[in-house]
Coordinates of C-alpha atoms in Angstrom, one line a residue:
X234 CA 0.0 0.0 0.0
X235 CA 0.9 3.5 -1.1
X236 CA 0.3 6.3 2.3
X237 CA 1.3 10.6 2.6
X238 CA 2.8 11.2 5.7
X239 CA 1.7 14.5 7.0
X240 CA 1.7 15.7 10.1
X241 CA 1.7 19.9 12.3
X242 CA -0.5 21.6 10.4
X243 CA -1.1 23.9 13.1
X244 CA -4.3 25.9 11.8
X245 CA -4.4 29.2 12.9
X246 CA -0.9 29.8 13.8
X247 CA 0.5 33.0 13.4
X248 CA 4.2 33.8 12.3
X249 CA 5.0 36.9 14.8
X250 CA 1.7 38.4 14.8
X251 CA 1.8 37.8 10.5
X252 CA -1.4 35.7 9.3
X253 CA -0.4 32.1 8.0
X254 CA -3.6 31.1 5.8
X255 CA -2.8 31.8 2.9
X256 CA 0.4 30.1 3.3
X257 CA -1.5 27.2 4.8
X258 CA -3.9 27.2 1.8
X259 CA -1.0 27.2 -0.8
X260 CA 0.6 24.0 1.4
X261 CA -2.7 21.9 1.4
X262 CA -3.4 22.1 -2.1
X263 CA 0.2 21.1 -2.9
X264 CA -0.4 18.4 -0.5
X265 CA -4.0 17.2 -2.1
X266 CA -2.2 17.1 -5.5
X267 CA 0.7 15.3 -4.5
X268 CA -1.8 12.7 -3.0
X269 CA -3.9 12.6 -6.0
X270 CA -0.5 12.4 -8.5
X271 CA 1.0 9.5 -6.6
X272 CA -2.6 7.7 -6.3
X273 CA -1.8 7.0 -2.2
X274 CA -4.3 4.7 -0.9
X275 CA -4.5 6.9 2.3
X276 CA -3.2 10.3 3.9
X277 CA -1.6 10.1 7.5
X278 CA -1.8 13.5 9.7
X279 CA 0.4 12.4 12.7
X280 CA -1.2 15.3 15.1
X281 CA -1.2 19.0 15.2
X282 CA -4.3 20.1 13.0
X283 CA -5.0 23.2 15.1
X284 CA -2.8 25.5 16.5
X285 CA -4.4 25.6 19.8
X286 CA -7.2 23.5 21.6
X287 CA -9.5 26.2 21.4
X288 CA -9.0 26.8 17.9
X289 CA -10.7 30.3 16.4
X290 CA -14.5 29.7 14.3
X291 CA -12.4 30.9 11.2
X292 CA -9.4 28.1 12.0
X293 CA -12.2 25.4 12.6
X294 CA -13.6 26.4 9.2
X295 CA -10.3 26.3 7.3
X296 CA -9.4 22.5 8.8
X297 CA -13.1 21.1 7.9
X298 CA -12.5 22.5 4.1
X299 CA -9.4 20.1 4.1
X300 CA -10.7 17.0 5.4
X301 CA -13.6 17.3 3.8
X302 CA -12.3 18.0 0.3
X303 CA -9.7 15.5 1.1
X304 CA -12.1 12.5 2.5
X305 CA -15.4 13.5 0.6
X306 CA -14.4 15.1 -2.4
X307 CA -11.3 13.0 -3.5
X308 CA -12.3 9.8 -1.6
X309 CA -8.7 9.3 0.6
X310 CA -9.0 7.6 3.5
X311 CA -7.4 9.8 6.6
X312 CA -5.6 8.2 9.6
X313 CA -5.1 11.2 12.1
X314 CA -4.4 11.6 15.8
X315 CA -4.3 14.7 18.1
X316 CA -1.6 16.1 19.2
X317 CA -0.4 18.2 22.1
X318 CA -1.3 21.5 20.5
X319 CA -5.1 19.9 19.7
X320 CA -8.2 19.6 22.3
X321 CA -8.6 16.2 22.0
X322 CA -12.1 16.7 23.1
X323 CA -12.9 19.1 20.2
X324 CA -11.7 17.1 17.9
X325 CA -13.1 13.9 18.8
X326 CA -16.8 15.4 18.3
X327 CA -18.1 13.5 15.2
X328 CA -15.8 10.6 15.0
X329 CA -17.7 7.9 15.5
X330 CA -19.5 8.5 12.3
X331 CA -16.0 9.9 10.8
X332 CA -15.4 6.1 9.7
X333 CA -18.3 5.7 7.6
X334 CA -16.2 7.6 5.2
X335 CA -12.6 6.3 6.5
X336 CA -12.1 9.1 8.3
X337 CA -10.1 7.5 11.3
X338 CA -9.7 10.2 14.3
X339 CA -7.9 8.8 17.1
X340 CA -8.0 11.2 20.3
X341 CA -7.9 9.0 23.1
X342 CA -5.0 6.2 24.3
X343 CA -7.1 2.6 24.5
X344 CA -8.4 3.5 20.9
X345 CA -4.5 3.1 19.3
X346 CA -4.3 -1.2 20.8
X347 CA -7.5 -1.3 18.1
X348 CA -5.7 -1.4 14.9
X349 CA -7.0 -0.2 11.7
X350 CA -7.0 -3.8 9.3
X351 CA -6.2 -3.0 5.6
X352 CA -5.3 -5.5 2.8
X353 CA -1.3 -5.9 3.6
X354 CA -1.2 -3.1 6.6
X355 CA -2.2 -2.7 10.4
X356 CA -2.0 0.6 11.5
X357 CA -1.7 2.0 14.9
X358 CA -3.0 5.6 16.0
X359 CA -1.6 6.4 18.9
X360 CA -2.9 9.9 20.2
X361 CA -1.0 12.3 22.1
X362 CA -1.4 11.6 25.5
X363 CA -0.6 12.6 29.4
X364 CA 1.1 10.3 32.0
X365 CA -1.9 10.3 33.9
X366 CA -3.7 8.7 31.2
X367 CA -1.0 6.1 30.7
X368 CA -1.1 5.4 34.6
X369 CA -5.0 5.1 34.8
X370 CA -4.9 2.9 31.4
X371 CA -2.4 0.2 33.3
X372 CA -3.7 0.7 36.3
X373 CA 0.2 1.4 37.2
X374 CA 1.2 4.8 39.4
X375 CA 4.8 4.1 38.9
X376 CA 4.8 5.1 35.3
X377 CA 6.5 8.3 35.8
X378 CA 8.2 8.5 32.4
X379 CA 7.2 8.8 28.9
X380 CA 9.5 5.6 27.9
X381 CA 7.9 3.9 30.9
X382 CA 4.4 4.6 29.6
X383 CA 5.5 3.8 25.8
X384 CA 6.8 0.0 27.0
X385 CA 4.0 -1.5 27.8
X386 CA 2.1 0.2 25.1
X387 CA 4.1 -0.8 22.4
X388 CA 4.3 -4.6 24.3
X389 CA 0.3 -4.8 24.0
X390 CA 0.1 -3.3 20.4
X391 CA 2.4 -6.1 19.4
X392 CA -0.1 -8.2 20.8
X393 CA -2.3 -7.6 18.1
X394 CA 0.8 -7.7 15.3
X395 CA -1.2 -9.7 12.4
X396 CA 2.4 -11.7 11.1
X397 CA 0.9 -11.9 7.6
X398 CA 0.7 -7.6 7.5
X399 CA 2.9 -4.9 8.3
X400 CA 2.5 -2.9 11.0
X401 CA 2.6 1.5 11.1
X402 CA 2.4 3.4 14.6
X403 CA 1.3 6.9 13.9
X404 CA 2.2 9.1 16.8
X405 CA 3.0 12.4 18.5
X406 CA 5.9 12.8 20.4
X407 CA 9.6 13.8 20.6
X408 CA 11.5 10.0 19.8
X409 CA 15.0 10.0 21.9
X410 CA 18.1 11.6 19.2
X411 CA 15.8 14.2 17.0
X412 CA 16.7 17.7 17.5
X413 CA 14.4 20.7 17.8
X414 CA 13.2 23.9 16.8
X415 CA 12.0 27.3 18.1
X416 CA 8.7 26.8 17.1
X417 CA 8.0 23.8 18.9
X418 CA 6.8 23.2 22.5
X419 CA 8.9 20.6 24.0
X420 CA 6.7 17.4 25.6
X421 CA 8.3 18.1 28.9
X422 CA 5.3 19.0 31.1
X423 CA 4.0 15.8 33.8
X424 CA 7.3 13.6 33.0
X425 CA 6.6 13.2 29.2
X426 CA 10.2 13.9 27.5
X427 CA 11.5 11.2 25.0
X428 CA 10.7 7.7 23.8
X429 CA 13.7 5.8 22.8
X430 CA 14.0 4.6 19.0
X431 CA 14.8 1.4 20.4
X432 CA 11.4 1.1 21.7
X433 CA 9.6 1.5 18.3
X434 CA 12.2 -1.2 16.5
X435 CA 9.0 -3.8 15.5
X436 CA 7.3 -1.5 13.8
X437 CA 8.1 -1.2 10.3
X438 CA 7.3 2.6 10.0
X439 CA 6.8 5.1 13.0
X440 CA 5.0 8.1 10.9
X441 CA 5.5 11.1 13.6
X442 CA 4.1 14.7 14.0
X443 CA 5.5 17.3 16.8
X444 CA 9.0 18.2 15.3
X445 CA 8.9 20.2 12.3
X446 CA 12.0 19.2 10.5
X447 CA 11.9 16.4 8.7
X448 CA 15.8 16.0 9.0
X449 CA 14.8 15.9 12.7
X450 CA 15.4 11.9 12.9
X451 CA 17.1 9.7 10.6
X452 CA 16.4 6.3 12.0
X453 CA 16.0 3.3 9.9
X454 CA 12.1 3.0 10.8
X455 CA 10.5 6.1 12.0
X456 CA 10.1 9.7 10.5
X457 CA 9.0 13.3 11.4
X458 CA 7.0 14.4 7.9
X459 CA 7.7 18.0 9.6
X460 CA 5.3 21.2 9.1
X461 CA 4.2 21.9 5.3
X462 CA 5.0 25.6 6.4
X463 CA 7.7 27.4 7.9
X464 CA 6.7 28.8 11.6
X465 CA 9.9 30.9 13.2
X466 CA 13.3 31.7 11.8
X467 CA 15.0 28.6 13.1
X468 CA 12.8 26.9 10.1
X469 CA 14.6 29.0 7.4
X470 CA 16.7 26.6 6.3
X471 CA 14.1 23.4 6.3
X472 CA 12.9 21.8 3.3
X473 CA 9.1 21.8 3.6
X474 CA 7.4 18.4 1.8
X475 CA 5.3 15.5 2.9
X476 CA 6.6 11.6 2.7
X477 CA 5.3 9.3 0.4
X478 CA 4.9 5.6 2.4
X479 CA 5.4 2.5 0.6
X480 CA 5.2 -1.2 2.6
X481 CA 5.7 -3.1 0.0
X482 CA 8.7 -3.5 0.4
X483 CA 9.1 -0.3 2.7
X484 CA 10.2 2.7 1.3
X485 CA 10.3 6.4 1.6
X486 CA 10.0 9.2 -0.9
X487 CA 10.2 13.1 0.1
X488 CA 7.9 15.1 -2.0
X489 CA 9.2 18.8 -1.3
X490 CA 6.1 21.4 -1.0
X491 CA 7.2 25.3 -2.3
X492 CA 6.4 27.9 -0.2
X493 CA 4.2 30.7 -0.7
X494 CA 6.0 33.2 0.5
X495 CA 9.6 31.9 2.0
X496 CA 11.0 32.6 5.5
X497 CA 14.5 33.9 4.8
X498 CA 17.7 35.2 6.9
X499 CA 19.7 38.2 6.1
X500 CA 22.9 39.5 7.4
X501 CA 24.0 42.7 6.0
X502 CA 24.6 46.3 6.5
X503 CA 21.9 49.6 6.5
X504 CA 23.0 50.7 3.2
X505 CA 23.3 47.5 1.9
X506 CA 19.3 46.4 2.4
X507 CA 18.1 49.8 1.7
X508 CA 20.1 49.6 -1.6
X509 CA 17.2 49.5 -4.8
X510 CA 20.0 46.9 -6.7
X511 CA 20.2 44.6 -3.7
X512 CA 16.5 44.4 -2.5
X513 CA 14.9 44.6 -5.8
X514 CA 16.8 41.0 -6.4
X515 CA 14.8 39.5 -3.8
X516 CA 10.6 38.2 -2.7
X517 CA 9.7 41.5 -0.9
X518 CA 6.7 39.7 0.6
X519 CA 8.8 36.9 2.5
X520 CA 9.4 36.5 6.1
X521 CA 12.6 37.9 7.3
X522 CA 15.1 38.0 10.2
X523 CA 17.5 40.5 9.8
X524 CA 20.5 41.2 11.3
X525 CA 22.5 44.3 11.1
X526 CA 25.8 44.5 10.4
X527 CA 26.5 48.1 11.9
X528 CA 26.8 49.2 15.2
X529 CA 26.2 52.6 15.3
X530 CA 22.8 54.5 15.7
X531 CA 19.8 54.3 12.5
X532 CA 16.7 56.3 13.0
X533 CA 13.3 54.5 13.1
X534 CA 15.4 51.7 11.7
X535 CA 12.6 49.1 11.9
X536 CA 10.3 51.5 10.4
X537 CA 12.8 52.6 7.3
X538 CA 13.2 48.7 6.7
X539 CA 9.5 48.0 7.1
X540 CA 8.7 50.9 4.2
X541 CA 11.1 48.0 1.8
X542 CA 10.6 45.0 3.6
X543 CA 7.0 44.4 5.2
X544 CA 6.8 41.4 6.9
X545 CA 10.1 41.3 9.2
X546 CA 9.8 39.2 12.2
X547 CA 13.0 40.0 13.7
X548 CA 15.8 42.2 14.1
X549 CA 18.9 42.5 15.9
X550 CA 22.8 43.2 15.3
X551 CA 25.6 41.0 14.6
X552 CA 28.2 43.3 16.8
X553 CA 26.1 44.7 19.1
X554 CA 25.5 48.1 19.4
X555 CA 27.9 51.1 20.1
X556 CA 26.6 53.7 22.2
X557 CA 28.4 57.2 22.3
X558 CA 26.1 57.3 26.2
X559 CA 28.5 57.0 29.2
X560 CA 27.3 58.4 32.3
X561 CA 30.3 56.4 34.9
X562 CA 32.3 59.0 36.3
X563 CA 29.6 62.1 36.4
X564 CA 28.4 62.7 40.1
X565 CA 24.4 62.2 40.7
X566 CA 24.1 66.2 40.6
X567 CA 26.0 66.5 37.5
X568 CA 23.5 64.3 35.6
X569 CA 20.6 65.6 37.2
X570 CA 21.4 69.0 36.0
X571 CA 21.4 67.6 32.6
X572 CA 18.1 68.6 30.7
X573 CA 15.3 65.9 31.2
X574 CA 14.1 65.5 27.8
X575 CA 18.4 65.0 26.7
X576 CA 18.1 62.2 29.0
X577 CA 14.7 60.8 28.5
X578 CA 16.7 60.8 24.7
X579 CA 19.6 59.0 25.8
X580 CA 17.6 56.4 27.8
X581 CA 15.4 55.5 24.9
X582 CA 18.3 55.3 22.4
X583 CA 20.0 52.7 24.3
X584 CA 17.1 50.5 24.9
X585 CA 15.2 51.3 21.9
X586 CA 18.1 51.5 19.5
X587 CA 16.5 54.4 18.0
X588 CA 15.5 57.4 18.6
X589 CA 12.4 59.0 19.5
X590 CA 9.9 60.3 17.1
X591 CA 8.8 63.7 17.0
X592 CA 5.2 62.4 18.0
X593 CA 7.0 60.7 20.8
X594 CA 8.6 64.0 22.0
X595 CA 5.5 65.7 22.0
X596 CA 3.9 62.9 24.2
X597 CA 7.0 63.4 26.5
X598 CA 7.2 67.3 26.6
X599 CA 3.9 67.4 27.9
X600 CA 4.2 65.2 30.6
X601 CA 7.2 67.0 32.2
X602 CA 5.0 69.8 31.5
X603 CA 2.1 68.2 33.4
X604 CA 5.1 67.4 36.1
X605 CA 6.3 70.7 36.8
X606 CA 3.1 72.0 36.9
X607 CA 1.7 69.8 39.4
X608 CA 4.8 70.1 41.7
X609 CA 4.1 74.0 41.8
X610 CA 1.1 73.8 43.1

């Protein structure tokens, strides 16, 4: 059988206060025709629809478009879990008719030791979950782990292992050796860290959602799809895509997805990114970090940058910042005889790295105003 391994869609999230759905949008259709070219037999989503588990009307909107153009439109089964970002709650309303369409929603622990049967496969949804749930499942208080809690549910999963089939865990989780990024929240909270590779060795593919990198974990069996979009700077560099899943014999194909509009690094100078033959070579409507290169004052820098490049989500400098400010060795009476707004100037500079607008000098001339006034009285 022929499966796309998808997984942290995250619906809803934002990208430092900049709106994602169009980028989302652009990643599910790629998605959709990459499962319709390759003619998979069924589309994994290994946790992670929504960004939060109390999702926005507009977010819930978006994610029943997809499934349902994805389950009742094109006719693809879907094998999905919650993750840790989802209310599993939410998301389990509806699914006990979900299956009349293969629609398989898995939200809750004892519903992953019920495997789903297909021709040559058995597969596995395994929810995200909390220790507590582990503990009450097994009856067992000393589970105080995450690989403790994993061992005897892979043990009883096995139990149902049909020898004649293979057998695919989906699940949501950080597996022992994968390595992170910013944008995602570690599985640290109540005990739950890492679950050893070692653990997931009989199954012949782990498909896995939380980390969004798919070059997150290399081992022989077990894959993070990552996130079909980019969601902080740490992601610059990541190839967005989807796997394709053969079992027959086993085998793994990455189907890159293009962004929309890329998130991007640059390192350069003022005069450099404000220069027409430097900026007019790039996407002015990507994401970007920038760093500066110089170290000395810029006016409303973020402000001159944002009138060339609109959606930066971050800025800082390479070297620092020099400051020409040095109040050590001037005597508490000498630098209170120094003019209040000169100060209220040099304050802001320093922790601003700018300087203040007019507007903002206004603001502040008439509150000393308002000061001295009210002290005369």
């Amino acid at each position: 059988m022929r499966f796309l391994h998808t997984a942290d869609w995250h619906i809803g999230r934002r990208l430092h206060g900049f709106d994602l759905t169009s980028e989302q949008k652009n990643a599910f259709e790629q998605i959709e025709k990459i499962a319709i070219d390759e003619k998979v037999d069924g589309i994994i989503i290994a946790g992670d629809l929504y960004d939060r588990n109390m999702p926005a009307e507009d977010s819930v909107a978006l994610l029943n478009q997809m499934i349902e153009k994805l389950n009742l439109t094109d006719k693809f089964p879907i094998y999905a879990i919650s993750g840790n970002h989802d209310s599993a709650t939410r998301l389990s309303i509806g699914s006990k008719w979900f299956k009349q369409t293969d629609f398989y929603l898995h939200t809750k622990l004892n519903q992953a030791f019920t495997p789903i049967e297909l021709p040559d496969t058995q597969l596995f949804l395994l929810p995200y979950f909390e220790l507590f749930d582990a503990q009450q499942y097994f009856n067992d208080e000393t589970i105080k782990h995450l690989d403790q809690a994993f061992k005897p549910i892979a043990e009883k999963m096995k139990t149902q292992f049909n020898p004649q089939k293979k057998h695919i865990l989906v699940a949501h989780f950080f597996a022992d050796g994968s390595t992170q990024t910013a944008s995602e929240t570690q599985l640290t909270v109540g005990g739950l860290a890492a679950v050893p590779v070692a653990l997931l060795q009989d199954f012949d593919y782990v498909a896995l959602g939380h980390l969004h990198g798919k070059d997150a974990l290399h081992a022989d069996n077990a894959r993070y799809s990552g996130s079909p979009v980019k969601f902080s700077l740490s992601e610059a560099n990541q190839q967005k895509g989807v796997f394709i899943v053969d079992t027959d014999p086993v085998k793994l194909t990455f189907k890159p997805i293009k962004p929309l509009w890329d998130v991007q690094k640059l390192t350069e100078t003022f005069a450099t990114l404000t220069d027409k033959d430097f900026y007019q070579q790039l996407n002015l409507d990507n994401y970007y970090g920038i760093t500066l290169q110089d170290t000395k004052p810029i006016p409303n820098v973020l402000a001159q940058l944002r009138n060339i490049y609109p959606h930066i989500i971050s800025l800082d400098r390479e070297n620092g910042y020099e400051t020409t400010i040095d109040y050590r060795g001037e005597s508490g009476k000498q630098i209170r005889q120094k003019d209040p707004m000169a100060l209220l100037a040099d304050f802001y500079q320093q922790i601003a790295k700018e300087d203040l607008t007019e507007q903002q000098k206004k603001w502040a001339t008439e509150a000393l105003k308002a000061a001295n006034d009210g002290s005369k009285k």
